[in-house]
PDB file of C-alpha atoms in Angstrom:
ATOM      1  CA  VAL A   1     105.774 -26.283-171.127  1.00 89.00           C
ATOM      2  CA  SER A   2     104.286 -22.755-170.868  1.00 95.00           C
ATOM      3  CA  ARG A   3     106.065 -21.553-174.357  1.00 96.00           C
ATOM      4  CA  PHE A   4     107.062 -23.083-177.731  1.00 97.00           C
ATOM      5  CA  TRP A   5     109.101 -20.610-180.338  1.00 98.00           C
ATOM      6  CA  ILE A   6     109.626 -21.655-183.964  1.00 96.00           C
ATOM      7  CA  ALA A   7     111.793 -19.910-186.489  1.00 97.00           C
ATOM      8  CA  SER A   8     111.588 -21.279-190.088  1.00 94.00           C
ATOM      9  CA  PRO A   9     111.732 -19.716-193.509  1.00 92.00           C
ATOM     10  CA  TYR A  10     109.377 -22.243-194.694  1.00 88.00           C
ATOM     11  CA  PHE A  11     106.222 -23.199-193.108  1.00 89.00           C
ATOM     12  CA  VAL A  12     104.183 -26.015-194.934  1.00 89.00           C
ATOM     13  CA  PRO A  13     103.673 -28.317-191.937  1.00 89.00           C
ATOM     14  CA  ASN A  14     102.205 -31.683-192.555  1.00 85.00           C
ATOM     15  CA  ASP A  15      98.622 -32.553-190.313  1.00 85.00           C
ATOM     16  CA  GLU A  16     101.008 -34.753-187.755  1.00 88.00           C
ATOM     17  CA  VAL A  17     102.873 -31.072-187.208  1.00 88.00           C
ATOM     18  CA  VAL A  18      99.810 -29.075-187.285  1.00 89.00           C
ATOM     19  CA  ALA A  19      97.449 -31.195-184.771  1.00 91.00           C
ATOM     20  CA  ALA A  20     100.888 -30.887-182.348  1.00 92.00           C
ATOM     21  CA  LEU A  21     100.738 -27.321-182.905  1.00 93.00           C
ATOM     22  CA  GLN A  22      97.223 -26.803-182.037  1.00 93.00           C
ATOM     23  CA  LEU A  23      96.966 -29.668-179.240  1.00 94.00           C
ATOM     24  CA  ALA A  24      99.720 -27.065-177.702  1.00 94.00           C
ATOM     25  CA  ALA A  25      97.838 -23.883-178.137  1.00 94.00           C
ATOM     26  CA  LEU A  26      94.726 -25.329-176.844  1.00 93.00           C
ATOM     27  CA  ARG A  27      96.515 -26.562-173.550  1.00 94.00           C
ATOM     28  CA  GLY A  28      97.892 -22.924-173.065  1.00 94.00           C
ATOM     29  CA  VAL A  29     101.539 -22.868-174.189  1.00 96.00           C
ATOM     30  CA  GLY A  30     102.443 -19.791-176.015  1.00 96.00           C
ATOM     31  CA  VAL A  31     102.999 -20.739-179.807  1.00 96.00           C
ATOM     32  CA  ARG A  32     104.701 -18.747-181.680  1.00 97.00           C
ATOM     33  CA  VAL A  33     106.073 -19.438-185.112  1.00 96.00           C
ATOM     34  CA  LEU A  34     108.534 -16.724-186.905  1.00 96.00           C
ATOM     35  CA  LEU A  35     108.452 -16.488-191.098  1.00 95.00           C
ATOM     36  CA  PRO A  36     110.061 -14.289-193.500  1.00 94.00           C
ATOM     37  CA  ALA A  37     108.269 -11.318-194.881  1.00 93.00           C
ATOM     38  CA  ASN A  38     110.106 -11.500-198.013  1.00 90.00           C
ATOM     39  CA  PRO A  39     109.776 -14.983-199.799  1.00 86.00           C
ATOM     40  CA  ASP A  40     112.502 -17.041-201.873  1.00 88.00           C
ATOM     41  CA  HIS A  41     110.403 -19.381-202.944  1.00 85.00           C
ATOM     42  CA  TRP A  42     106.816 -18.022-204.181  1.00 87.00           C
ATOM     43  CA  LEU A  43     105.433 -21.217-203.963  1.00 88.00           C
ATOM     44  CA  VAL A  44     106.252 -22.257-200.365  1.00 87.00           C
ATOM     45  CA  TYR A  45     105.602 -18.911-199.374  1.00 88.00           C
ATOM     46  CA  LEU A  46     102.063 -19.023-200.795  1.00 90.00           C
ATOM     47  CA  ALA A  47     100.566 -22.140-199.367  1.00 88.00           C
ATOM     48  CA  SER A  48     101.966 -20.880-195.793  1.00 88.00           C
ATOM     49  CA  PHE A  49      99.332 -18.287-196.580  1.00 86.00           C
ATOM     50  CA  SER A  50      96.770 -21.208-195.723  1.00 84.00           C
ATOM     51  CA  TYR A  51      98.342 -23.227-193.133  1.00 85.00           C
ATOM     52  CA  ILE A  52      98.212 -19.797-191.418  1.00 86.00           C
ATOM     53  CA  SER A  53      94.846 -19.209-191.502  1.00 79.00           C
ATOM     54  CA  ARG A  54      94.047 -22.689-190.954  1.00 77.00           C
ATOM     55  CA  THR A  55      96.275 -22.521-187.403  1.00 80.00           C
ATOM     56  CA  ALA A  56      96.117 -18.888-186.338  1.00 75.00           C
ATOM     57  CA  MET A  57      92.640 -19.310-185.328  1.00 73.00           C
ATOM     58  CA  ASP A  58      93.731 -21.831-182.808  1.00 77.00           C
ATOM     59  CA  GLY A  59      95.566 -19.223-180.694  1.00 83.00           C
ATOM     60  CA  ILE A  60      98.939 -19.530-182.530  1.00 92.00           C
ATOM     61  CA  ARG A  61     100.869 -16.614-183.346  1.00 94.00           C
ATOM     62  CA  PHE A  62     102.539 -16.010-186.352  1.00 94.00           C
ATOM     63  CA  TYR A  63     105.534 -13.315-187.020  1.00 96.00           C
ATOM     64  CA  ARG A  64     106.677 -11.872-190.370  1.00 95.00           C
ATOM     65  CA  TYR A  65     110.431 -11.089-190.283  1.00 97.00           C
ATOM     66  CA  THR A  66     110.710  -7.550-191.804  1.00 96.00           C
ATOM     67  CA  ASN A  67     114.679  -6.957-191.637  1.00 95.00           C
ATOM     68  CA  GLY A  68     115.519  -8.884-194.888  1.00 91.00           C
ATOM     69  CA  PHE A  69     115.154 -12.025-195.213  1.00 88.00           C
ATOM     70  CA  MET A  70     114.948 -14.825-192.245  1.00 90.00           C
ATOM     71  CA  HIS A  71     116.637 -18.150-192.895  1.00 91.00           C
ATOM     72  CA  GLN A  72     117.030 -19.482-189.582  1.00 93.00           C
ATOM     73  CA  LYS A  73     115.869 -22.738-188.425  1.00 94.00           C
ATOM     74  CA  THR A  74     115.751 -22.600-184.500  1.00 96.00           C
ATOM     75  CA  PHE A  75     113.208 -23.329-181.684  1.00 96.00           C
ATOM     76  CA  LEU A  76     112.709 -22.738-177.923  1.00 97.00           C
ATOM     77  CA  ILE A  77     111.046 -24.911-175.230  1.00 97.00           C
ATOM     78  CA  ASP A  78     110.573 -22.598-171.826  1.00 95.00           C
ATOM     79  CA  ASP A  79     113.790 -21.579-170.431  1.00 92.00           C
ATOM     80  CA  LYS A  80     114.816 -24.939-170.497  1.00 93.00           C
ATOM     81  CA  ALA A  81     115.577 -26.207-174.372  1.00 97.00           C
ATOM     82  CA  SER A  82     116.514 -24.790-177.592  1.00 97.00           C
ATOM     83  CA  GLY A  83     117.361 -26.432-181.084  1.00 96.00           C
ATOM     84  CA  VAL A  84     119.414 -25.076-183.925  1.00 95.00           C
ATOM     85  CA  GLY A  85     119.504 -27.342-187.258  1.00 91.00           C
ATOM     86  CA  THR A  86     118.816 -27.760-191.308  1.00 89.00           C
ATOM     87  CA  ALA A  87     115.079 -28.852-190.896  1.00 83.00           C
ATOM     88  CA  ASN A  88     112.236 -26.534-192.094  1.00 79.00           C
ATOM     89  CA  LEU A  89     108.663 -27.285-191.272  1.00 74.00           C
ATOM     90  CA  ASP A  90     108.002 -28.269-194.386  1.00 73.00           C
ATOM     91  CA  THR A  91     107.246 -32.084-195.495  1.00 72.00           C
ATOM     92  CA  ARG A  92     110.085 -32.088-197.843  1.00 70.00           C
ATOM     93  CA  SER A  93     112.844 -31.124-194.838  1.00 71.00           C
ATOM     94  CA  PHE A  94     111.190 -33.833-192.502  1.00 68.00           C
ATOM     95  CA  ARG A  95     110.661 -36.878-195.362  1.00 69.00           C
ATOM     96  CA  LEU A  96     112.959 -36.156-198.407  1.00 71.00           C
ATOM     97  CA  ASN A  97     115.719 -34.112-197.345  1.00 77.00           C
ATOM     98  CA  PHE A  98     117.174 -36.011-194.256  1.00 79.00           C
ATOM     99  CA  GLU A  99     117.403 -32.723-192.516  1.00 84.00           C
ATOM    100  CA  ILE A 100     118.778 -32.754-188.662  1.00 85.00           C
ATOM    101  CA  THR A 101     118.062 -30.655-185.893  1.00 90.00           C
ATOM    102  CA  LEU A 102     119.849 -30.187-182.594  1.00 92.00           C
ATOM    103  CA  LEU A 103     118.161 -30.331-179.219  1.00 95.00           C
ATOM    104  CA  ALA A 104     120.297 -28.306-176.302  1.00 97.00           C
ATOM    105  CA  ILE A 105     118.764 -28.652-173.005  1.00 97.00           C
ATOM    106  CA  ASN A 106     121.117 -25.921-171.393  1.00 96.00           C
ATOM    107  CA  ARG A 107     119.732 -22.927-169.430  1.00 96.00           C
ATOM    108  CA  ASP A 108     122.613 -20.731-170.790  1.00 96.00           C
ATOM    109  CA  LEU A 109     121.626 -21.450-174.717  1.00 96.00           C
ATOM    110  CA  ALA A 110     117.878 -21.230-174.228  1.00 97.00           C
ATOM    111  CA  ASP A 111     117.961 -17.693-172.036  1.00 97.00           C
ATOM    112  CA  LYS A 112     120.422 -16.845-175.735  1.00 96.00           C
ATOM    113  CA  THR A 113     117.909 -18.187-178.025  1.00 97.00           C
ATOM    114  CA  ALA A 114     115.124 -16.486-176.367  1.00 97.00           C
ATOM    115  CA  ALA A 115     116.862 -13.100-176.394  1.00 97.00           C
ATOM    116  CA  MET A 116     117.603 -13.682-180.221  1.00 97.00           C
ATOM    117  CA  PHE A 117     113.961 -14.524-180.697  1.00 98.00           C
ATOM    118  CA  GLU A 118     112.550 -11.190-178.638  1.00 98.00           C
ATOM    119  CA  ARG A 119     114.840  -9.125-180.929  1.00 97.00           C
ATOM    120  CA  ASP A 120     113.444 -10.798-184.059  1.00 97.00           C
ATOM    121  CA  PHE A 121     110.060 -10.264-182.986  1.00 98.00           C
ATOM    122  CA  GLN A 122     110.816  -6.814-182.444  1.00 98.00           C
ATOM    123  CA  GLN A 123     111.596  -6.466-185.766  1.00 97.00           C
ATOM    124  CA  SER A 124     108.622  -8.588-186.743  1.00 97.00           C
ATOM    125  CA  ILE A 125     104.922  -8.077-187.581  1.00 96.00           C
ATOM    126  CA  LEU A 126     102.327 -10.009-185.899  1.00 95.00           C
ATOM    127  CA  VAL A 127     100.052 -11.720-188.763  1.00 91.00           C
ATOM    128  CA  SER A 128      96.319 -11.217-188.700  1.00 86.00           C
ATOM    129  CA  PRO A 129      94.660 -14.610-188.304  1.00 81.00           C
ATOM    130  CA  ASP A 130      92.609 -13.341-191.320  1.00 82.00           C
ATOM    131  CA  GLU A 131      95.748 -12.356-193.635  1.00 84.00           C
ATOM    132  CA  LEU A 132      94.434 -14.274-195.736  1.00 81.00           C
ATOM    133  CA  SER A 133      90.884 -13.732-196.551  1.00 84.00           C
ATOM    134  CA  LYS A 134      91.874  -9.616-196.654  1.00 87.00           C
ATOM    135  CA  ARG A 135      94.131 -10.491-199.895  1.00 90.00           C
ATOM    136  CA  ASN A 136      93.053 -10.159-203.940  1.00 90.00           C
ATOM    137  CA  PHE A 137      91.009 -13.164-205.115  1.00 94.00           C
ATOM    138  CA  PHE A 138      93.855 -14.080-207.123  1.00 94.00           C
ATOM    139  CA  PHE A 139      96.399 -14.416-204.084  1.00 89.00           C
ATOM    140  CA  ARG A 140      94.250 -16.438-202.067  1.00 88.00           C
ATOM    141  CA  LEU A 141      93.419 -18.893-205.427  1.00 91.00           C
ATOM    142  CA  GLY A 142      97.306 -18.945-205.715  1.00 89.00           C
ATOM    143  CA  ALA A 143      97.910 -19.518-201.818  1.00 89.00           C
ATOM    144  CA  ASN A 144      94.978 -22.550-202.234  1.00 87.00           C
ATOM    145  CA  ALA A 145      96.958 -23.760-205.480  1.00 91.00           C
ATOM    146  CA  ALA A 146     100.004 -23.745-203.510  1.00 88.00           C
ATOM    147  CA  ARG A 147      98.345 -25.533-200.503  1.00 87.00           C
ATOM    148  CA  LEU A 148      97.977 -28.531-202.999  1.00 86.00           C
ATOM    149  CA  LEU A 149     101.289 -28.992-204.105  1.00 82.00           C
ATOM    150  CA  SER A 150     102.473 -29.079-200.277  1.00 81.00           C
ATOM    151  CA  PRO A 151     103.508 -32.764-200.376  1.00 74.00           C
ATOM    152  CA  ILE A 152     106.266 -31.825-203.030  1.00 72.00           C
ATOM    153  CA  LEU A 153     106.902 -28.356-201.610  1.00 68.00           C
TER     154      LEU A 153
END
């Protein structure tokens, strides 16, 4: 696998997902995560900052979609497979809400998904790994406090 791109409106992953993304990036996989720049749930938005600062240092690239609220839940694996579904990158989706994602191993669909991602990345800003540390004290405090609530977000 050379690339793994994910789009999700919420990024509050459990330790297993964080480890999988980190290991993929350390193997040289181009891991990108597309998130909205405009939140609809402030606690989840704040918690995501602590996860971004933790994983962006490992070579995972985060983007904030700036053209409205992004609510897609998709992923792309190389030029071979793509997924679309209802699952977010959070514990609630994985364990409580019984969300699903369809994995399609289809080159044509993967090409269309890649083109969609490319358009979305063009309408996004690359997030700096130290984005959280550049925020004011109260924002950082809120992000770290929200992370404590991540198992229930």
